[in-house]
Tab-separated table of C-alpha atoms and ligand atoms in Angstrom:
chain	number	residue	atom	x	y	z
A	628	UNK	CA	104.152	87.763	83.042
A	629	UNK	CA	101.076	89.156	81.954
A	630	UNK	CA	100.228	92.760	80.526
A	631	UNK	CA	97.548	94.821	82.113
A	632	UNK	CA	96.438	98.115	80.467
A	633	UNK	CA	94.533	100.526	82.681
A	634	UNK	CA	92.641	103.166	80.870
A	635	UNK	CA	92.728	106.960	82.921
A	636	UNK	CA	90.190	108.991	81.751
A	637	UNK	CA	90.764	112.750	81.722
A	638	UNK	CA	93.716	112.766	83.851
A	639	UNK	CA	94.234	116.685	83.228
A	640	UNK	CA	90.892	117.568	84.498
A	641	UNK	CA	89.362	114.368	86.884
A	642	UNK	CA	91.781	113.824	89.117
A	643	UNK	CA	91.670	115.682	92.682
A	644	UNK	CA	93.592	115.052	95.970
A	645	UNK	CA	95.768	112.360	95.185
A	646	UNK	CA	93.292	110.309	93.353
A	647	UNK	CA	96.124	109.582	90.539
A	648	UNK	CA	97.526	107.300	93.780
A	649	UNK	CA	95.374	105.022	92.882
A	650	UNK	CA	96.586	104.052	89.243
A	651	UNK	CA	100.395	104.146	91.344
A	652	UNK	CA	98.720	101.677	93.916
A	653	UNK	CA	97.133	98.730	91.161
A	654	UNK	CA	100.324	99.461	89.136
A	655	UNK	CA	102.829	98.966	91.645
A	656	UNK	CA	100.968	96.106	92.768
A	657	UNK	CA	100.691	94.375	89.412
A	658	UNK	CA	104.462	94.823	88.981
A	659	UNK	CA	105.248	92.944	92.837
A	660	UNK	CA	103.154	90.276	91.953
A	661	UNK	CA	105.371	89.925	89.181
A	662	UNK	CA	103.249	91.173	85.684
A	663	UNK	CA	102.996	94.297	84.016
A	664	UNK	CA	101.188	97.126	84.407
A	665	UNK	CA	100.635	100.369	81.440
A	666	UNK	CA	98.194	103.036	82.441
A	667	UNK	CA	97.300	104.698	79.628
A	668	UNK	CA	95.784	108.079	79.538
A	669	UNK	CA	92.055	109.224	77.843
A	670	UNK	CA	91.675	112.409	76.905
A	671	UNK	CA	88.563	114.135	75.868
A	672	UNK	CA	88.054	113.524	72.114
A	673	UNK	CA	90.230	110.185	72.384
A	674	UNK	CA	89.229	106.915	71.411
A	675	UNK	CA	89.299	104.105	74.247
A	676	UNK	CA	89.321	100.101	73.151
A	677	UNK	CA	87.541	98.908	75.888
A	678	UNK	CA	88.299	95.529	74.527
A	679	UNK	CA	91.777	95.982	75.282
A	680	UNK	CA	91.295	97.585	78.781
A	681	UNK	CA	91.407	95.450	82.296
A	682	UNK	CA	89.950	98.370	84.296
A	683	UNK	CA	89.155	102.306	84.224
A	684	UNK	CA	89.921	104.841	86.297
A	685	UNK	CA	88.071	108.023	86.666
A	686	UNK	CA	89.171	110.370	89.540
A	687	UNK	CA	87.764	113.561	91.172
A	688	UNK	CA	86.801	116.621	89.646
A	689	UNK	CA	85.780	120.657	90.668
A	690	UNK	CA	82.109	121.454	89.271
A	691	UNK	CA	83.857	123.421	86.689
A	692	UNK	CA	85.981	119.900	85.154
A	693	UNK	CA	83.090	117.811	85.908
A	694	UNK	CA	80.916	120.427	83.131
A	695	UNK	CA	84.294	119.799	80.644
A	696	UNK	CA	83.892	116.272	80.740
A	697	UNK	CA	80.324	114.989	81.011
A	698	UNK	CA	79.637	115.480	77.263
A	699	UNK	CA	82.567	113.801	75.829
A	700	UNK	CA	81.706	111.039	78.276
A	701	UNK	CA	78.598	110.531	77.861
A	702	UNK	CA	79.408	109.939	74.214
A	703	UNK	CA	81.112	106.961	75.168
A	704	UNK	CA	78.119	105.400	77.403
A	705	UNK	CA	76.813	103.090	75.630
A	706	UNK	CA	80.118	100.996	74.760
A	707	UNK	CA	81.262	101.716	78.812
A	708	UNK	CA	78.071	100.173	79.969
A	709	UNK	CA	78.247	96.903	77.721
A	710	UNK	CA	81.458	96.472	79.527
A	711	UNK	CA	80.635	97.512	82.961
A	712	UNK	CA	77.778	94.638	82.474
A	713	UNK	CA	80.705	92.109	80.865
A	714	UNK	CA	82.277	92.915	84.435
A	715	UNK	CA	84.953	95.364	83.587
A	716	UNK	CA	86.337	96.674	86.445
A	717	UNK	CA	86.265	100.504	87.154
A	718	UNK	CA	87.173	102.943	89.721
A	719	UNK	CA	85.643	106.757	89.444
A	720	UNK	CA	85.934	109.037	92.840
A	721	UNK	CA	83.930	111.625	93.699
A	722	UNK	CA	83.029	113.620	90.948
A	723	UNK	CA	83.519	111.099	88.563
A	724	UNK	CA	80.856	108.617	90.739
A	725	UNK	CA	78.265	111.594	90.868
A	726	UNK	CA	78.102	111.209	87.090
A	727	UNK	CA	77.520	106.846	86.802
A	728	UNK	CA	73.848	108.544	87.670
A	729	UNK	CA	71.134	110.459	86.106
A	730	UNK	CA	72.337	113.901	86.728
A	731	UNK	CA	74.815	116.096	88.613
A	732	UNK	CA	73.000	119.525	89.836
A	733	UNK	CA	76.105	121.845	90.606
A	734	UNK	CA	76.278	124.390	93.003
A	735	UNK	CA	75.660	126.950	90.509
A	736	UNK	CA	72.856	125.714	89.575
A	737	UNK	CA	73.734	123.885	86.057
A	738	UNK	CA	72.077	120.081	85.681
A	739	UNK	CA	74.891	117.804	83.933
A	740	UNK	CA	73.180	114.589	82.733
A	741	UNK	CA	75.639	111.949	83.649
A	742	UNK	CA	75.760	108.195	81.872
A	743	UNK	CA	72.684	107.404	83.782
A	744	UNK	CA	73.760	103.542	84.444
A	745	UNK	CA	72.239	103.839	87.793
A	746	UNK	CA	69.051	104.863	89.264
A	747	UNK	CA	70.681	107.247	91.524
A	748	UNK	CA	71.205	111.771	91.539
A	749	UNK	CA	73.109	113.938	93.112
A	750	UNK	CA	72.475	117.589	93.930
A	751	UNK	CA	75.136	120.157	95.789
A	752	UNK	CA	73.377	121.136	98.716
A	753	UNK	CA	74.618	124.326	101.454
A	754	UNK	CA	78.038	123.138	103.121
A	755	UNK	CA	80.672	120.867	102.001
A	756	UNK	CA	81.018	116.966	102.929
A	757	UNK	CA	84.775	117.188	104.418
A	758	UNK	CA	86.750	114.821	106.168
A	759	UNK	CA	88.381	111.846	106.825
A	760	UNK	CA	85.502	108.984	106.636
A	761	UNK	CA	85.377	105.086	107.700
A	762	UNK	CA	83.280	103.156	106.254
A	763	UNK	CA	82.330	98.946	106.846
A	764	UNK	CA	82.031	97.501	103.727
A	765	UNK	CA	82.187	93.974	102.436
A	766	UNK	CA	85.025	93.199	99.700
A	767	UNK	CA	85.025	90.063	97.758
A	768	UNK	CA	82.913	88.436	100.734
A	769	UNK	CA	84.657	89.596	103.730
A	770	UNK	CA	83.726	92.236	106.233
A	771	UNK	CA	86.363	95.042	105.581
A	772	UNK	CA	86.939	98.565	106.644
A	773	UNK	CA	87.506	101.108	104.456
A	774	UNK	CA	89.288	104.775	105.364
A	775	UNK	CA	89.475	107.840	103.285
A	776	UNK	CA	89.130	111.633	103.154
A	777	UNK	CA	86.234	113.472	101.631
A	778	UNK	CA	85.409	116.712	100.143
A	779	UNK	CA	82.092	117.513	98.446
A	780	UNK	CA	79.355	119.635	98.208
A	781	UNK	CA	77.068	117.389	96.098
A	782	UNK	CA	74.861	114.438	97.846
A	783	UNK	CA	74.055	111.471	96.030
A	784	UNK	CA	70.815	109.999	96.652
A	785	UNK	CA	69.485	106.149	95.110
A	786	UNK	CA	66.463	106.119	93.473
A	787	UNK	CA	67.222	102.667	92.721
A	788	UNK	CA	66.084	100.435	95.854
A	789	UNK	CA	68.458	97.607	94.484
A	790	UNK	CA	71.630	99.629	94.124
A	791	UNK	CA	74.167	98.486	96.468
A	792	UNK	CA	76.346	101.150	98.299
A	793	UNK	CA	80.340	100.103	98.857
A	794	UNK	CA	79.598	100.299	102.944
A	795	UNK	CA	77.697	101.630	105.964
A	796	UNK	CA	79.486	105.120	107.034
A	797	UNK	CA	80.967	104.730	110.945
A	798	UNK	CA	82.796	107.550	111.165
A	799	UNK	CA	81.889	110.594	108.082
A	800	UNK	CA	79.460	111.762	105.923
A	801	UNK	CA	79.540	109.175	102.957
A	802	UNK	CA	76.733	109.517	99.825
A	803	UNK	CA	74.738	112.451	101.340
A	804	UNK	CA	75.288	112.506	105.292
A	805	UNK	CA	71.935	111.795	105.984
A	806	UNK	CA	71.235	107.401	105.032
A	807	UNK	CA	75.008	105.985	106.030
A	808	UNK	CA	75.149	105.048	102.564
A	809	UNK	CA	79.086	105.545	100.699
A	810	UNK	CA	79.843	105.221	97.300
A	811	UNK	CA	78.135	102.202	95.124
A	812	UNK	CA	79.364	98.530	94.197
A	813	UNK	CA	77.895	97.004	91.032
A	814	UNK	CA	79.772	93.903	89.709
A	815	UNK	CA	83.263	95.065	89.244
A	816	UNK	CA	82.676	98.548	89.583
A	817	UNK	CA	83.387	101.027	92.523
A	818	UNK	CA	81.700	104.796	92.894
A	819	UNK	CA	83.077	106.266	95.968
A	820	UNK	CA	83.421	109.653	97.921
A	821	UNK	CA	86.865	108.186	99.150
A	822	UNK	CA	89.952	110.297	98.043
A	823	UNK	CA	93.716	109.727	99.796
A	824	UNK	CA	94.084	108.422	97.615
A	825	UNK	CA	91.357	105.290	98.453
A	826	UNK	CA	93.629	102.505	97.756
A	827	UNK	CA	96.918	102.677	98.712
A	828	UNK	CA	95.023	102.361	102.675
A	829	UNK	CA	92.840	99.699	101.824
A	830	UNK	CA	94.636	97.291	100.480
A	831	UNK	CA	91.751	94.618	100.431
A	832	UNK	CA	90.071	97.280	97.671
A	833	UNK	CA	93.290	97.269	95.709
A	834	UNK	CA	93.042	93.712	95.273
A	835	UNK	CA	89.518	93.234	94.743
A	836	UNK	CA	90.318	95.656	91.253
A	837	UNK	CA	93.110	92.803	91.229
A	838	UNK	CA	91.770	89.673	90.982
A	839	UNK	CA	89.257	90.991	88.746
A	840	UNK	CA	90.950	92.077	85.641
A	841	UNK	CA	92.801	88.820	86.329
A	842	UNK	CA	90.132	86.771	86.313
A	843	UNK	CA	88.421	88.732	82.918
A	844	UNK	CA	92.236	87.643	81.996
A	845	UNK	CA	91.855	83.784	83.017
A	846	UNK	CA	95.465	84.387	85.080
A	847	UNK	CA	95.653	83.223	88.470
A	848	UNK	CA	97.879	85.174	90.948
A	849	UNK	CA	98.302	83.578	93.713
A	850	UNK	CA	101.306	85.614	95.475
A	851	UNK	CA	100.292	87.431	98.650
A	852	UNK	CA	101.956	90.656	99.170
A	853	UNK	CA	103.094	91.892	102.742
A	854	UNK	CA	100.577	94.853	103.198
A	855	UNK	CA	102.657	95.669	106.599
A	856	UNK	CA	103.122	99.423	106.390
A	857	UNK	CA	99.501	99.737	104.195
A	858	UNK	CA	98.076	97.725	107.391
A	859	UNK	CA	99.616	100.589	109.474
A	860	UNK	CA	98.341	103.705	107.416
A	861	UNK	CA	95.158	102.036	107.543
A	862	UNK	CA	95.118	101.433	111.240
A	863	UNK	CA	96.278	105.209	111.648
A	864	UNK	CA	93.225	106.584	110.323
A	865	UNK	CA	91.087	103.988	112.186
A	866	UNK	CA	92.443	105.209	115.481
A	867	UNK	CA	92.168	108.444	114.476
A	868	UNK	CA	88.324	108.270	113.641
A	869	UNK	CA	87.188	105.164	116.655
B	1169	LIG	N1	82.329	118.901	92.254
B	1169	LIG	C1	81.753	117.782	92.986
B	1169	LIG	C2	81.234	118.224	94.368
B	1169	LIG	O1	81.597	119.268	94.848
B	1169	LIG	C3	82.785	116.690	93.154
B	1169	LIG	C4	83.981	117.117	94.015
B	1169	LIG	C5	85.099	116.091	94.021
B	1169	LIG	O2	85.293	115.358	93.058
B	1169	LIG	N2	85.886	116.082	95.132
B	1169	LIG	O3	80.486	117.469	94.988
């Protein structure tokens, strides 16, 4: 049995609609495959060893948490993107996606400069984004649908032509509602719009964040779990939205 340590930043301000699920999901996982699983919580003002951490987690936020937290995290930038580019797997929904990229411009008005890892901005526009959203994506090779439920006001637009979105919207509003882009993949690292919480429905996405801190960990788990009633929840949505 092996020990995996997931870091979740700012869980008392970043973490809207369920997106805590999502630690639940990889940690409940870990344990039926039969290893370990600590999440362990980063406040603002705490120190992180990113050289002990499999993954991070970093889940939705109002405009007001977002302002709270994009100091104290962009002090840590420069260490998070060495380990993004090792292939550290992370997870940040939502709010926490909107600042992987140059700025945020809130609906008030106020520019928060995010960690600026990607060439991409977002800017709240009239209206919110809300939802429940399907998206195609492809996950560790394989065509795969994603489902979720969406609520924002900001749209995120790449700058970048080389940044890679997670999938093609179907059924939503995704990045900005107007280029079918949702969320971003780079390496080991997923932005998305997708709250549910993402992963608990999407299985495939669970295990993708999986079989990468594994690898990082040079463990091979091999067990297959029986994703029977996730397969089901997922299929619900899909009906729903086809
Ligand atoms: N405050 C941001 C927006 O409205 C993010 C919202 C969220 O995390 N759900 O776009």
């Amino acid at each position: 049995m092996a020990k995996f340590v997931i870091a979740h930043m700012y869980p008392d301000l970043m973490n809207l609609y369920g997106d805590r699920g999502n630690l639940i999901c990889l940690q409940k996982r870990l344990e039926w495959l039969g290893q370990e699983c600590e999440i362990r919580k980063c406040f603002l003002g705490d120190q992180v060893d990113l050289g002990k951490t499999d993954m991070f987690f970093m889940g939705g936020g109002s405009d007001r948490e977002q302002e709270l937290v994009f100091q104290d995290l962009r002090t840590r930038s420069e260490e998070l993107w060495q380990a993004v580019q090792d292939g550290l797997p992370g997870l940040c929904i939502c709010g926490a996606y909107q600042l992987l990229g140059e700025f945020y411009k809130a609906a008030d008005g106020t520019i928060m400069p995010g960690l600026a890892f990607f060439g991409l901005h977002t800017v709240a526009e009239p209206g919110r984004l809300i939802g429940n959203i399907l998206i195609e994506a492809e996950i560790d090779g394989s065509p795969s649908s994603i489902v979720g439920f969406e609520n924002h006001g900001g749209r995120t637009y790449f700058d970048d032509p080389e940044l890679k979105p997670l999938g093609k919207v179907l059924r939503g509003f995704g990045n900005n509602g107007k280029d079918k882009t949702e969320g971003l993949l780079y390496r080991n690292l997923v932005g998305s719009y997708l709250h549910g919480p993402l992963l608990p429905k999407n299985p495939v996405l669970a295990d993708f964040f999986i079989h990468a801190m594994a690898e990082r960990k040079r463990i091979s788990i091999d067990v297959r779990l029986d994703d029977g009633i996730e397969t089901i929840a997922h299929q619900q949505v899909e009906k729903m939205l086809a």
